Amino acid sequence: MRLGFLGLGKMGTPMALNLSHHFPLTVWNRSPSKYPPLLQPGSTAKPAATPLQLIHQSDLIFLMLFNEQAILSILTPDLIPHLRNKTLVNTSSVSVPFSQHLNTSITTTGGTFIEMPVSGSKIPAQQGRLVGMLAANNPSLADSIRPYIQPMTSAAIYCGPVGSGLKMKYAVNTFLITVTVGLAEAANLASAQGLDLDAFGQVLEAGPMASAYSKLKVDKILREDWSAQATIKDCYNSTQLITAAAEGAGAETLLTQLCGSLYKRAIESGLADEDMISVVKCLPTRGDDECCVKKGAFKVENEGKQERIPGCL
């Protein structure tokens, strides 16, 4: 089986790299600067000049792009017919109607479409421990790709027909996003009260709410390490998908909407490409409803590194 991978961002690169250690792999990305990590010894990856060339050289193709617009710019009406007798697995986060549209377009031309959004960020992707949420109109189609997704996943759960994998991701991400903002708010409160944040982290780690995720994010706050595992803009995009899905299902997502407003504030403050826990910098303190970055709680020094001004997290 010849594999292909379209999209080498923060998630796509480690996912493709794990595949390249087990199967022949062709890759494509808009920017060739993403190729070097995939050309190291032990990797089978070979760059394609165009998405069309990748499709011609692959039987099973994975797609990991930021949003629907990015996908449409690649899977053009002229390219779709070339997916005949090919299988496309979309791992990107998109809306359910868009995924169903892809399914119709690809199956009509004689191809196979499988949905597999993933739960997990950069580190689980590097470790090959993502959780895949499989969806296909025939369960046997999902089963047919299991041997090829093992290098990327610790588990892959069949969720139902096309659209079900994305619906599952919306539900899981609702928990993730609200937990992240809750952790940021807790750290902000601890700081505003003059507590030692290291002690705050120790108390959390010793208690029943401790998790690998909370430990990782508290550590990032303590070290003021805002390098992205999942970006602010990714989280905001996710809140929009969740809210739209909830409206269609008649469910309330009050917390998610509030989180979305905070992530929007963070984007407007220039934090779009920072880690999702960076939303902590946009929580108001002392009755001030402005983002901490806007009001100067962080200053840029030492070659662009942001440093905290005492008195505001």
PDB file of C-alpha atoms in Angstrom:
ATOM      1  CA  MET A   1       0.000   0.000   0.000  1.00  0.00           C
ATOM      2  CA  ARG A   2       1.363   3.390  -1.036  1.00  0.00           C
ATOM      3  CA  LEU A   3       0.514   6.177   1.400  1.00  0.00           C
ATOM      4  CA  GLY A   4       0.266   9.925   0.856  1.00  0.00           C
ATOM      5  CA  PHE A   5       0.021  12.815   3.310  1.00  0.00           C
ATOM      6  CA  LEU A   6      -1.216  16.326   2.445  1.00  0.00           C
ATOM      7  CA  GLY A   7      -0.459  19.067   4.981  1.00  0.00           C
ATOM      8  CA  LEU A   8       2.648  19.209   7.174  1.00  0.00           C
ATOM      9  CA  GLY A   9       1.754  21.596   9.975  1.00  0.00           C
ATOM     10  CA  LYS A  10       2.217  21.102  13.709  1.00  0.00           C
ATOM     11  CA  MET A  11       0.110  17.948  13.625  1.00  0.00           C
ATOM     12  CA  GLY A  12       0.673  16.754  10.088  1.00  0.00           C
ATOM     13  CA  THR A  13       4.473  16.615  10.332  1.00  0.00           C
ATOM     14  CA  PRO A  14       4.707  14.174  13.280  1.00  0.00           C
ATOM     15  CA  MET A  15       1.803  12.120  11.955  1.00  0.00           C
ATOM     16  CA  ALA A  16       3.470  11.776   8.562  1.00  0.00           C
ATOM     17  CA  LEU A  17       6.841  11.061  10.141  1.00  0.00           C
ATOM     18  CA  ASN A  18       5.410   8.148  12.117  1.00  0.00           C
ATOM     19  CA  LEU A  19       3.847   6.728   8.956  1.00  0.00           C
ATOM     20  CA  SER A  20       7.118   7.119   7.056  1.00  0.00           C
ATOM     21  CA  HIS A  21       8.861   4.696   9.422  1.00  0.00           C
ATOM     22  CA  HIS A  22       6.487   1.902   8.415  1.00  0.00           C
ATOM     23  CA  PHE A  23       5.156   2.488   4.896  1.00  0.00           C
ATOM     24  CA  PRO A  24       6.195   4.044   1.569  1.00  0.00           C
ATOM     25  CA  LEU A  25       5.033   7.648   1.869  1.00  0.00           C
ATOM     26  CA  THR A  26       4.648  10.607  -0.476  1.00  0.00           C
ATOM     27  CA  VAL A  27       4.141  14.026   1.148  1.00  0.00           C
ATOM     28  CA  TRP A  28       3.121  17.482  -0.009  1.00  0.00           C
ATOM     29  CA  ASN A  29       2.997  20.870   1.688  1.00  0.00           C
ATOM     30  CA  ARG A  30       2.570  24.402   0.363  1.00  0.00           C
ATOM     31  CA  SER A  31       5.897  25.406   1.885  1.00  0.00           C
ATOM     32  CA  PRO A  32       8.869  23.123   1.096  1.00  0.00           C
ATOM     33  CA  SER A  33      10.472  24.324   4.343  1.00  0.00           C
ATOM     34  CA  LYS A  34       8.411  21.656   6.126  1.00  0.00           C
ATOM     35  CA  TYR A  35      10.107  18.769   4.311  1.00  0.00           C
ATOM     36  CA  PRO A  36      13.509  18.425   6.097  1.00  0.00           C
ATOM     37  CA  PRO A  37      12.207  16.614   9.233  1.00  0.00           C
ATOM     38  CA  LEU A  38      10.688  13.994   6.943  1.00  0.00           C
ATOM     39  CA  LEU A  39      13.864  13.408   4.966  1.00  0.00           C
ATOM     40  CA  GLN A  40      15.921  12.083   7.877  1.00  0.00           C
ATOM     41  CA  PRO A  41      17.432   8.562   7.910  1.00  0.00           C
ATOM     42  CA  GLY A  42      14.833   5.869   8.480  1.00  0.00           C
ATOM     43  CA  SER A  43      12.059   7.817   6.779  1.00  0.00           C
ATOM     44  CA  THR A  44      10.580   6.651   3.483  1.00  0.00           C
ATOM     45  CA  ALA A  45       8.990  10.045   2.765  1.00  0.00           C
ATOM     46  CA  LYS A  46       9.415  11.605  -0.657  1.00  0.00           C
ATOM     47  CA  PRO A  47       8.040  15.070  -1.503  1.00  0.00           C
ATOM     48  CA  ALA A  48       5.640  15.466  -4.409  1.00  0.00           C
ATOM     49  CA  ALA A  49       5.737  18.530  -6.622  1.00  0.00           C
ATOM     50  CA  THR A  50       1.955  18.944  -6.539  1.00  0.00           C
ATOM     51  CA  PRO A  51      -1.095  17.442  -4.790  1.00  0.00           C
ATOM     52  CA  LEU A  52      -2.011  15.794  -8.095  1.00  0.00           C
ATOM     53  CA  GLN A  53       1.366  14.067  -8.285  1.00  0.00           C
ATOM     54  CA  LEU A  54       0.901  12.833  -4.713  1.00  0.00           C
ATOM     55  CA  ILE A  55      -2.504  11.384  -5.580  1.00  0.00           C
ATOM     56  CA  HIS A  56      -1.083   9.561  -8.599  1.00  0.00           C
ATOM     57  CA  GLN A  57       1.669   8.072  -6.427  1.00  0.00           C
ATOM     58  CA  SER A  58      -0.591   7.022  -3.531  1.00  0.00           C
ATOM     59  CA  ASP A  59      -3.386   4.541  -2.816  1.00  0.00           C
ATOM     60  CA  LEU A  60      -4.333   5.783   0.670  1.00  0.00           C
ATOM     61  CA  ILE A  61      -4.136   9.537   1.264  1.00  0.00           C
ATOM     62  CA  PHE A  62      -4.305  11.382   4.587  1.00  0.00           C
ATOM     63  CA  LEU A  63      -5.341  15.018   4.781  1.00  0.00           C
ATOM     64  CA  MET A  64      -4.486  17.343   7.702  1.00  0.00           C
ATOM     65  CA  LEU A  65      -5.201  21.003   6.941  1.00  0.00           C
ATOM     66  CA  PHE A  66      -6.354  23.973   9.039  1.00  0.00           C
ATOM     67  CA  ASN A  67      -9.885  24.478   7.751  1.00  0.00           C
ATOM     68  CA  GLU A  68     -12.371  24.007   4.950  1.00  0.00           C
ATOM     69  CA  GLN A  69     -10.961  26.827   2.841  1.00  0.00           C
ATOM     70  CA  ALA A  70      -7.506  25.233   2.907  1.00  0.00           C
ATOM     71  CA  ILE A  71      -8.979  21.897   1.841  1.00  0.00           C
ATOM     72  CA  LEU A  72     -10.997  23.415  -1.007  1.00  0.00           C
ATOM     73  CA  SER A  73      -7.891  25.171  -2.306  1.00  0.00           C
ATOM     74  CA  ILE A  74      -6.316  21.728  -2.805  1.00  0.00           C
ATOM     75  CA  LEU A  75      -9.232  19.395  -3.535  1.00  0.00           C
ATOM     76  CA  THR A  76     -10.451  21.416  -6.494  1.00  0.00           C
ATOM     77  CA  PRO A  77     -13.183  20.176  -8.881  1.00  0.00           C
ATOM     78  CA  ASP A  78     -10.441  19.355 -11.408  1.00  0.00           C
ATOM     79  CA  LEU A  79      -8.539  17.231  -8.892  1.00  0.00           C
ATOM     80  CA  ILE A  80     -11.434  15.257  -7.343  1.00  0.00           C
ATOM     81  CA  PRO A  81     -11.853  12.881 -10.350  1.00  0.00           C
ATOM     82  CA  HIS A  82      -8.259  11.720  -9.868  1.00  0.00           C
ATOM     83  CA  LEU A  83      -9.318  10.180  -6.529  1.00  0.00           C
ATOM     84  CA  ARG A  84     -11.067   7.369  -8.394  1.00  0.00           C
ATOM     85  CA  ASN A  85     -10.001   4.043  -6.844  1.00  0.00           C
ATOM     86  CA  LYS A  86      -8.182   5.966  -4.094  1.00  0.00           C
ATOM     87  CA  THR A  87      -9.043   6.291  -0.392  1.00  0.00           C
ATOM     88  CA  LEU A  88      -8.972   9.730   1.216  1.00  0.00           C
ATOM     89  CA  VAL A  89      -8.868   9.983   5.015  1.00  0.00           C
ATOM     90  CA  ASN A  90      -9.630  13.464   6.311  1.00  0.00           C
ATOM     91  CA  THR A  91      -8.137  14.078   9.748  1.00  0.00           C
ATOM     92  CA  SER A  92      -8.806  17.841   9.667  1.00  0.00           C
ATOM     93  CA  SER A  93     -11.408  19.551  11.858  1.00  0.00           C
ATOM     94  CA  VAL A  94     -14.249  20.762   9.644  1.00  0.00           C
ATOM     95  CA  SER A  95     -18.043  21.000   9.806  1.00  0.00           C
ATOM     96  CA  VAL A  96     -20.220  17.930   9.386  1.00  0.00           C
ATOM     97  CA  PRO A  97     -21.945  19.269   6.221  1.00  0.00           C
ATOM     98  CA  PHE A  98     -18.541  19.904   4.656  1.00  0.00           C
ATOM     99  CA  SER A  99     -17.367  16.379   5.483  1.00  0.00           C
ATOM    100  CA  GLN A 100     -20.550  14.928   3.989  1.00  0.00           C
ATOM    101  CA  HIS A 101     -19.973  17.063   0.889  1.00  0.00           C
ATOM    102  CA  LEU A 102     -16.452  15.624   0.556  1.00  0.00           C
ATOM    103  CA  ASN A 103     -17.841  12.127   0.957  1.00  0.00           C
ATOM    104  CA  THR A 104     -20.389  12.669  -1.816  1.00  0.00           C
ATOM    105  CA  SER A 105     -17.871  14.290  -4.162  1.00  0.00           C
ATOM    106  CA  ILE A 106     -15.289  11.559  -3.734  1.00  0.00           C
ATOM    107  CA  THR A 107     -17.583   8.518  -3.744  1.00  0.00           C
ATOM    108  CA  THR A 108     -19.447   9.828  -6.806  1.00  0.00           C
ATOM    109  CA  THR A 109     -16.194   9.827  -8.734  1.00  0.00           C
ATOM    110  CA  GLY A 110     -15.391   6.259  -7.645  1.00  0.00           C
ATOM    111  CA  GLY A 111     -13.192   6.955  -4.643  1.00  0.00           C
ATOM    112  CA  THR A 112     -13.541   6.119  -0.945  1.00  0.00           C
ATOM    113  CA  PHE A 113     -13.887   8.668   1.839  1.00  0.00           C
ATOM    114  CA  ILE A 114     -13.169   8.077   5.526  1.00  0.00           C
ATOM    115  CA  GLU A 115     -13.382  10.614   8.332  1.00  0.00           C
ATOM    116  CA  MET A 116     -10.830  10.449  11.146  1.00  0.00           C
ATOM    117  CA  PRO A 117     -10.426  13.590  13.230  1.00  0.00           C
ATOM    118  CA  VAL A 118      -7.991  13.036  16.066  1.00  0.00           C
ATOM    119  CA  SER A 119      -7.864  13.862  19.754  1.00  0.00           C
ATOM    120  CA  GLY A 120      -4.450  14.975  20.965  1.00  0.00           C
ATOM    121  CA  SER A 121      -1.973  17.728  20.218  1.00  0.00           C
ATOM    122  CA  LYS A 122       1.662  17.958  19.146  1.00  0.00           C
ATOM    123  CA  ILE A 123       3.241  15.699  21.798  1.00  0.00           C
ATOM    124  CA  PRO A 124       0.774  12.780  21.417  1.00  0.00           C
ATOM    125  CA  ALA A 125       1.199  13.178  17.661  1.00  0.00           C
ATOM    126  CA  GLN A 126       4.963  12.843  18.041  1.00  0.00           C
ATOM    127  CA  GLN A 127       4.514   9.805  20.284  1.00  0.00           C
ATOM    128  CA  GLY A 128       2.047   8.134  17.929  1.00  0.00           C
ATOM    129  CA  ARG A 129      -0.593   8.255  20.658  1.00  0.00           C
ATOM    130  CA  LEU A 130      -3.408  10.195  19.043  1.00  0.00           C
ATOM    131  CA  VAL A 131      -6.963   8.923  19.401  1.00  0.00           C
ATOM    132  CA  GLY A 132      -8.665   8.522  16.039  1.00  0.00           C
ATOM    133  CA  MET A 133     -12.435   8.963  15.718  1.00  0.00           C
ATOM    134  CA  LEU A 134     -13.299   6.915  12.661  1.00  0.00           C
ATOM    135  CA  ALA A 135     -16.429   7.486  10.613  1.00  0.00           C
ATOM    136  CA  ALA A 136     -17.515   5.887   7.352  1.00  0.00           C
ATOM    137  CA  ASN A 137     -20.861   4.949   5.877  1.00  0.00           C
ATOM    138  CA  ASN A 138     -19.705   1.339   5.876  1.00  0.00           C
ATOM    139  CA  PRO A 139     -17.891   0.151   9.043  1.00  0.00           C
ATOM    140  CA  SER A 140     -15.759  -2.217   6.977  1.00  0.00           C
ATOM    141  CA  LEU A 141     -14.189   0.781   5.243  1.00  0.00           C
ATOM    142  CA  ALA A 142     -12.956   2.080   8.592  1.00  0.00           C
ATOM    143  CA  ASP A 143     -11.637  -1.362   9.501  1.00  0.00           C
ATOM    144  CA  SER A 144      -9.734  -1.562   6.215  1.00  0.00           C
ATOM    145  CA  ILE A 145      -7.349   1.256   7.181  1.00  0.00           C
ATOM    146  CA  ARG A 146      -6.620   0.167  10.768  1.00  0.00           C
ATOM    147  CA  PRO A 147      -3.212  -1.383   9.931  1.00  0.00           C
ATOM    148  CA  TYR A 148      -2.129   1.911   8.369  1.00  0.00           C
ATOM    149  CA  ILE A 149      -3.193   4.228  11.187  1.00  0.00           C
ATOM    150  CA  GLN A 150      -1.555   2.246  13.991  1.00  0.00           C
ATOM    151  CA  PRO A 151       1.747   4.203  13.822  1.00  0.00           C
ATOM    152  CA  MET A 152      -0.194   7.419  14.516  1.00  0.00           C
ATOM    153  CA  THR A 153      -2.708   6.279  17.121  1.00  0.00           C
ATOM    154  CA  SER A 154      -3.005   4.596  20.498  1.00  0.00           C
ATOM    155  CA  ALA A 155      -6.674   3.935  19.779  1.00  0.00           C
ATOM    156  CA  ALA A 156      -9.086   4.330  16.868  1.00  0.00           C
ATOM    157  CA  ILE A 157     -12.780   4.119  17.684  1.00  0.00           C
ATOM    158  CA  TYR A 158     -15.490   3.700  15.071  1.00  0.00           C
ATOM    159  CA  CYS A 159     -18.138   6.351  15.775  1.00  0.00           C
ATOM    160  CA  GLY A 160     -20.669   5.775  13.008  1.00  0.00           C
ATOM    161  CA  PRO A 161     -21.401   7.075   9.498  1.00  0.00           C
ATOM    162  CA  VAL A 162     -19.656  10.087   7.978  1.00  0.00           C
ATOM    163  CA  GLY A 163     -20.094  13.050  10.290  1.00  0.00           C
ATOM    164  CA  SER A 164     -20.048  10.975  13.473  1.00  0.00           C
ATOM    165  CA  GLY A 165     -16.287  11.251  13.961  1.00  0.00           C
ATOM    166  CA  LEU A 166     -16.502  15.037  13.842  1.00  0.00           C
ATOM    167  CA  LYS A 167     -19.496  15.095  16.173  1.00  0.00           C
ATOM    168  CA  MET A 168     -17.483  13.019  18.627  1.00  0.00           C
ATOM    169  CA  LYS A 169     -14.565  15.427  18.344  1.00  0.00           C
ATOM    170  CA  TYR A 170     -16.848  18.384  19.054  1.00  0.00           C
ATOM    171  CA  ALA A 171     -18.002  16.677  22.251  1.00  0.00           C
ATOM    172  CA  VAL A 172     -14.479  15.745  23.339  1.00  0.00           C
ATOM    173  CA  ASN A 173     -13.113  19.197  22.515  1.00  0.00           C
ATOM    174  CA  THR A 174     -15.890  20.833  24.528  1.00  0.00           C
ATOM    175  CA  PHE A 175     -14.419  19.117  27.561  1.00  0.00           C
ATOM    176  CA  LEU A 176     -10.839  19.944  26.551  1.00  0.00           C
ATOM    177  CA  ILE A 177     -11.458  23.639  25.896  1.00  0.00           C
ATOM    178  CA  THR A 178     -13.475  24.282  29.033  1.00  0.00           C
ATOM    179  CA  VAL A 179     -10.925  22.413  31.154  1.00  0.00           C
ATOM    180  CA  THR A 180      -8.110  24.483  29.640  1.00  0.00           C
ATOM    181  CA  VAL A 181      -9.819  27.793  30.319  1.00  0.00           C
ATOM    182  CA  GLY A 182     -10.785  26.570  33.785  1.00  0.00           C
ATOM    183  CA  LEU A 183      -7.150  25.759  34.529  1.00  0.00           C
ATOM    184  CA  ALA A 184      -6.063  29.163  33.218  1.00  0.00           C
ATOM    185  CA  GLU A 185      -8.675  30.878  35.389  1.00  0.00           C
ATOM    186  CA  ALA A 186      -7.567  28.898  38.448  1.00  0.00           C
ATOM    187  CA  ALA A 187      -3.927  29.873  37.879  1.00  0.00           C
ATOM    188  CA  ASN A 188      -4.965  33.485  37.341  1.00  0.00           C
ATOM    189  CA  LEU A 189      -6.897  33.484  40.637  1.00  0.00           C
ATOM    190  CA  ALA A 190      -3.966  31.930  42.492  1.00  0.00           C
ATOM    191  CA  SER A 191      -1.655  34.622  41.113  1.00  0.00           C
ATOM    192  CA  ALA A 192      -4.093  37.466  41.837  1.00  0.00           C
ATOM    193  CA  GLN A 193      -4.285  36.301  45.443  1.00  0.00           C
ATOM    194  CA  GLY A 194      -0.517  36.405  45.747  1.00  0.00           C
ATOM    195  CA  LEU A 195      -0.076  32.634  45.924  1.00  0.00           C
ATOM    196  CA  ASP A 196       3.049  30.842  44.766  1.00  0.00           C
ATOM    197  CA  LEU A 197       2.210  29.255  41.402  1.00  0.00           C
ATOM    198  CA  ASP A 198       4.686  26.453  41.943  1.00  0.00           C
ATOM    199  CA  ALA A 199       2.812  25.482  45.111  1.00  0.00           C
ATOM    200  CA  PHE A 200      -0.456  25.753  43.148  1.00  0.00           C
ATOM    201  CA  GLY A 201       0.923  23.251  40.647  1.00  0.00           C
ATOM    202  CA  GLN A 202       2.049  20.883  43.395  1.00  0.00           C
ATOM    203  CA  VAL A 203      -1.396  20.904  45.014  1.00  0.00           C
ATOM    204  CA  LEU A 204      -3.073  20.136  41.697  1.00  0.00           C
ATOM    205  CA  GLU A 205      -0.637  17.331  40.920  1.00  0.00           C
ATOM    206  CA  ALA A 206      -1.162  15.722  44.335  1.00  0.00           C
ATOM    207  CA  GLY A 207      -4.952  15.728  44.062  1.00  0.00           C
ATOM    208  CA  PRO A 208      -7.546  13.586  42.256  1.00  0.00           C
ATOM    209  CA  MET A 209      -7.881  16.061  39.371  1.00  0.00           C
ATOM    210  CA  ALA A 210      -4.250  15.611  38.326  1.00  0.00           C
ATOM    211  CA  SER A 211      -3.598  14.453  34.777  1.00  0.00           C
ATOM    212  CA  ALA A 212      -0.771  14.401  32.284  1.00  0.00           C
ATOM    213  CA  TYR A 213      -2.539  17.278  30.544  1.00  0.00           C
ATOM    214  CA  SER A 214      -2.898  19.490  33.627  1.00  0.00           C
ATOM    215  CA  LYS A 215       0.720  18.868  34.597  1.00  0.00           C
ATOM    216  CA  LEU A 216       1.897  19.810  31.117  1.00  0.00           C
ATOM    217  CA  LYS A 217      -0.116  23.031  30.983  1.00  0.00           C
ATOM    218  CA  VAL A 218       0.750  24.132  34.530  1.00  0.00           C
ATOM    219  CA  ASP A 219       4.400  23.578  33.702  1.00  0.00           C
ATOM    220  CA  LYS A 220       4.045  25.796  30.625  1.00  0.00           C
ATOM    221  CA  ILE A 221       2.515  28.545  32.770  1.00  0.00           C
ATOM    222  CA  LEU A 222       5.292  28.273  35.345  1.00  0.00           C
ATOM    223  CA  ARG A 223       8.007  28.440  32.686  1.00  0.00           C
ATOM    224  CA  GLU A 224       6.111  31.043  30.656  1.00  0.00           C
ATOM    225  CA  ASP A 225       6.562  28.713  27.710  1.00  0.00           C
ATOM    226  CA  TRP A 226       3.928  29.729  25.184  1.00  0.00           C
ATOM    227  CA  SER A 227       5.260  27.598  22.305  1.00  0.00           C
ATOM    228  CA  ALA A 228       2.279  25.901  20.717  1.00  0.00           C
ATOM    229  CA  GLN A 229       1.179  22.315  21.064  1.00  0.00           C
ATOM    230  CA  ALA A 230      -2.313  23.384  20.002  1.00  0.00           C
ATOM    231  CA  THR A 231      -2.645  27.051  19.073  1.00  0.00           C
ATOM    232  CA  ILE A 232      -5.046  29.725  20.244  1.00  0.00           C
ATOM    233  CA  LYS A 233      -6.401  30.043  16.689  1.00  0.00           C
ATOM    234  CA  ASP A 234      -7.014  26.278  16.532  1.00  0.00           C
ATOM    235  CA  CYS A 235      -9.013  26.463  19.755  1.00  0.00           C
ATOM    236  CA  TYR A 236     -11.042  29.423  18.566  1.00  0.00           C
ATOM    237  CA  ASN A 237     -11.801  27.590  15.321  1.00  0.00           C
ATOM    238  CA  SER A 238     -12.897  24.602  17.396  1.00  0.00           C
ATOM    239  CA  THR A 239     -15.265  26.699  19.523  1.00  0.00           C
ATOM    240  CA  GLN A 240     -16.937  27.954  16.351  1.00  0.00           C
ATOM    241  CA  LEU A 241     -17.416  24.429  15.021  1.00  0.00           C
ATOM    242  CA  ILE A 242     -18.763  23.262  18.393  1.00  0.00           C
ATOM    243  CA  THR A 243     -21.181  26.186  18.698  1.00  0.00           C
ATOM    244  CA  ALA A 244     -22.530  25.674  15.189  1.00  0.00           C
ATOM    245  CA  ALA A 245     -22.964  21.933  15.769  1.00  0.00           C
ATOM    246  CA  ALA A 246     -24.689  22.536  19.110  1.00  0.00           C
ATOM    247  CA  GLU A 247     -27.145  24.982  17.541  1.00  0.00           C
ATOM    248  CA  GLY A 248     -28.016  22.370  14.938  1.00  0.00           C
ATOM    249  CA  ALA A 249     -28.520  19.738  17.631  1.00  0.00           C
ATOM    250  CA  GLY A 250     -30.511  22.009  19.939  1.00  0.00           C
ATOM    251  CA  ALA A 251     -27.923  21.804  22.721  1.00  0.00           C
ATOM    252  CA  GLU A 252     -26.612  24.660  24.845  1.00  0.00           C
ATOM    253  CA  THR A 253     -22.872  25.357  24.981  1.00  0.00           C
ATOM    254  CA  LEU A 254     -22.709  28.294  27.338  1.00  0.00           C
ATOM    255  CA  LEU A 255     -19.184  27.566  28.581  1.00  0.00           C
ATOM    256  CA  THR A 256     -17.843  26.949  25.090  1.00  0.00           C
ATOM    257  CA  GLN A 257     -19.229  30.273  23.886  1.00  0.00           C
ATOM    258  CA  LEU A 258     -17.550  32.063  26.786  1.00  0.00           C
ATOM    259  CA  CYS A 259     -14.285  30.263  26.049  1.00  0.00           C
ATOM    260  CA  GLY A 260     -14.627  31.263  22.408  1.00  0.00           C
ATOM    261  CA  SER A 261     -14.900  34.930  23.376  1.00  0.00           C
ATOM    262  CA  LEU A 262     -11.716  34.627  25.443  1.00  0.00           C
ATOM    263  CA  TYR A 263      -9.831  32.936  22.605  1.00  0.00           C
ATOM    264  CA  LYS A 264     -11.058  35.626  20.209  1.00  0.00           C
ATOM    265  CA  ARG A 265      -9.703  38.250  22.617  1.00  0.00           C
ATOM    266  CA  ALA A 266      -6.373  36.426  22.654  1.00  0.00           C
ATOM    267  CA  ILE A 267      -6.216  36.390  18.849  1.00  0.00           C
ATOM    268  CA  GLU A 268      -6.980  40.105  18.722  1.00  0.00           C
ATOM    269  CA  SER A 269      -4.107  40.614  21.167  1.00  0.00           C
ATOM    270  CA  GLY A 270      -1.612  38.915  18.866  1.00  0.00           C
ATOM    271  CA  LEU A 271      -1.519  35.498  20.546  1.00  0.00           C
ATOM    272  CA  ALA A 272      -3.048  33.470  17.689  1.00  0.00           C
ATOM    273  CA  ASP A 273      -0.030  31.185  17.209  1.00  0.00           C
ATOM    274  CA  GLU A 274       0.745  30.659  20.889  1.00  0.00           C
ATOM    275  CA  ASP A 275      -0.300  27.615  22.905  1.00  0.00           C
ATOM    276  CA  MET A 276      -3.940  27.373  23.973  1.00  0.00           C
ATOM    277  CA  ILE A 277      -2.993  27.846  27.647  1.00  0.00           C
ATOM    278  CA  SER A 278      -1.750  31.336  26.715  1.00  0.00           C
ATOM    279  CA  VAL A 279      -5.361  32.417  27.170  1.00  0.00           C
ATOM    280  CA  VAL A 280      -4.274  32.859  30.801  1.00  0.00           C
ATOM    281  CA  LYS A 281      -2.660  36.102  29.682  1.00  0.00           C
ATOM    282  CA  CYS A 282      -6.034  37.463  28.610  1.00  0.00           C
ATOM    283  CA  LEU A 283      -7.905  36.933  31.857  1.00  0.00           C
ATOM    284  CA  PRO A 284      -8.653  40.223  33.600  1.00  0.00           C
ATOM    285  CA  THR A 285      -7.393  41.000  37.082  1.00  0.00           C
ATOM    286  CA  ARG A 286      -8.156  43.740  39.584  1.00  0.00           C
ATOM    287  CA  GLY A 287     -11.415  44.634  37.854  1.00  0.00           C
ATOM    288  CA  ASP A 288      -9.653  45.352  34.579  1.00  0.00           C
ATOM    289  CA  ASP A 289     -11.477  43.801  31.605  1.00  0.00           C
ATOM    290  CA  GLU A 290      -8.642  44.328  29.153  1.00  0.00           C
ATOM    291  CA  CYS A 291      -6.339  41.570  27.984  1.00  0.00           C
ATOM    292  CA  CYS A 292      -3.139  41.449  30.013  1.00  0.00           C
ATOM    293  CA  VAL A 293      -1.104  41.810  26.833  1.00  0.00           C
ATOM    294  CA  LYS A 294      -3.017  44.934  25.811  1.00  0.00           C
ATOM    295  CA  LYS A 295      -2.635  46.578  29.192  1.00  0.00           C
ATOM    296  CA  GLY A 296       1.085  45.898  29.257  1.00  0.00           C
ATOM    297  CA  ALA A 297       1.200  43.033  31.725  1.00  0.00           C
ATOM    298  CA  PHE A 298       3.686  41.383  29.386  1.00  0.00           C
ATOM    299  CA  LYS A 299       6.531  43.225  27.761  1.00  0.00           C
ATOM    300  CA  VAL A 300       8.696  42.007  24.913  1.00  0.00           C
ATOM    301  CA  GLU A 301      12.367  41.791  25.725  1.00  0.00           C
ATOM    302  CA  ASN A 302      15.369  39.575  25.053  1.00  0.00           C
ATOM    303  CA  GLU A 303      14.874  38.863  21.364  1.00  0.00           C
ATOM    304  CA  GLY A 304      11.088  38.776  21.475  1.00  0.00           C
ATOM    305  CA  LYS A 305      10.540  36.712  24.641  1.00  0.00           C
ATOM    306  CA  GLN A 306       7.575  37.945  26.640  1.00  0.00           C
ATOM    307  CA  GLU A 307       8.294  38.650  30.278  1.00  0.00           C
ATOM    308  CA  ARG A 308       5.717  39.059  33.003  1.00  0.00           C
ATOM    309  CA  ILE A 309       5.400  42.288  34.928  1.00  0.00           C
ATOM    310  CA  PRO A 310       4.853  41.518  38.621  1.00  0.00           C
ATOM    311  CA  GLY A 311       1.244  41.785  39.731  1.00  0.00           C
ATOM    312  CA  CYS A 312      -0.387  40.216  36.693  1.00  0.00           C
ATOM    313  CA  LEU A 313      -0.115  36.622  35.509  1.00  0.00           C
TER     314      LEU A 313
END
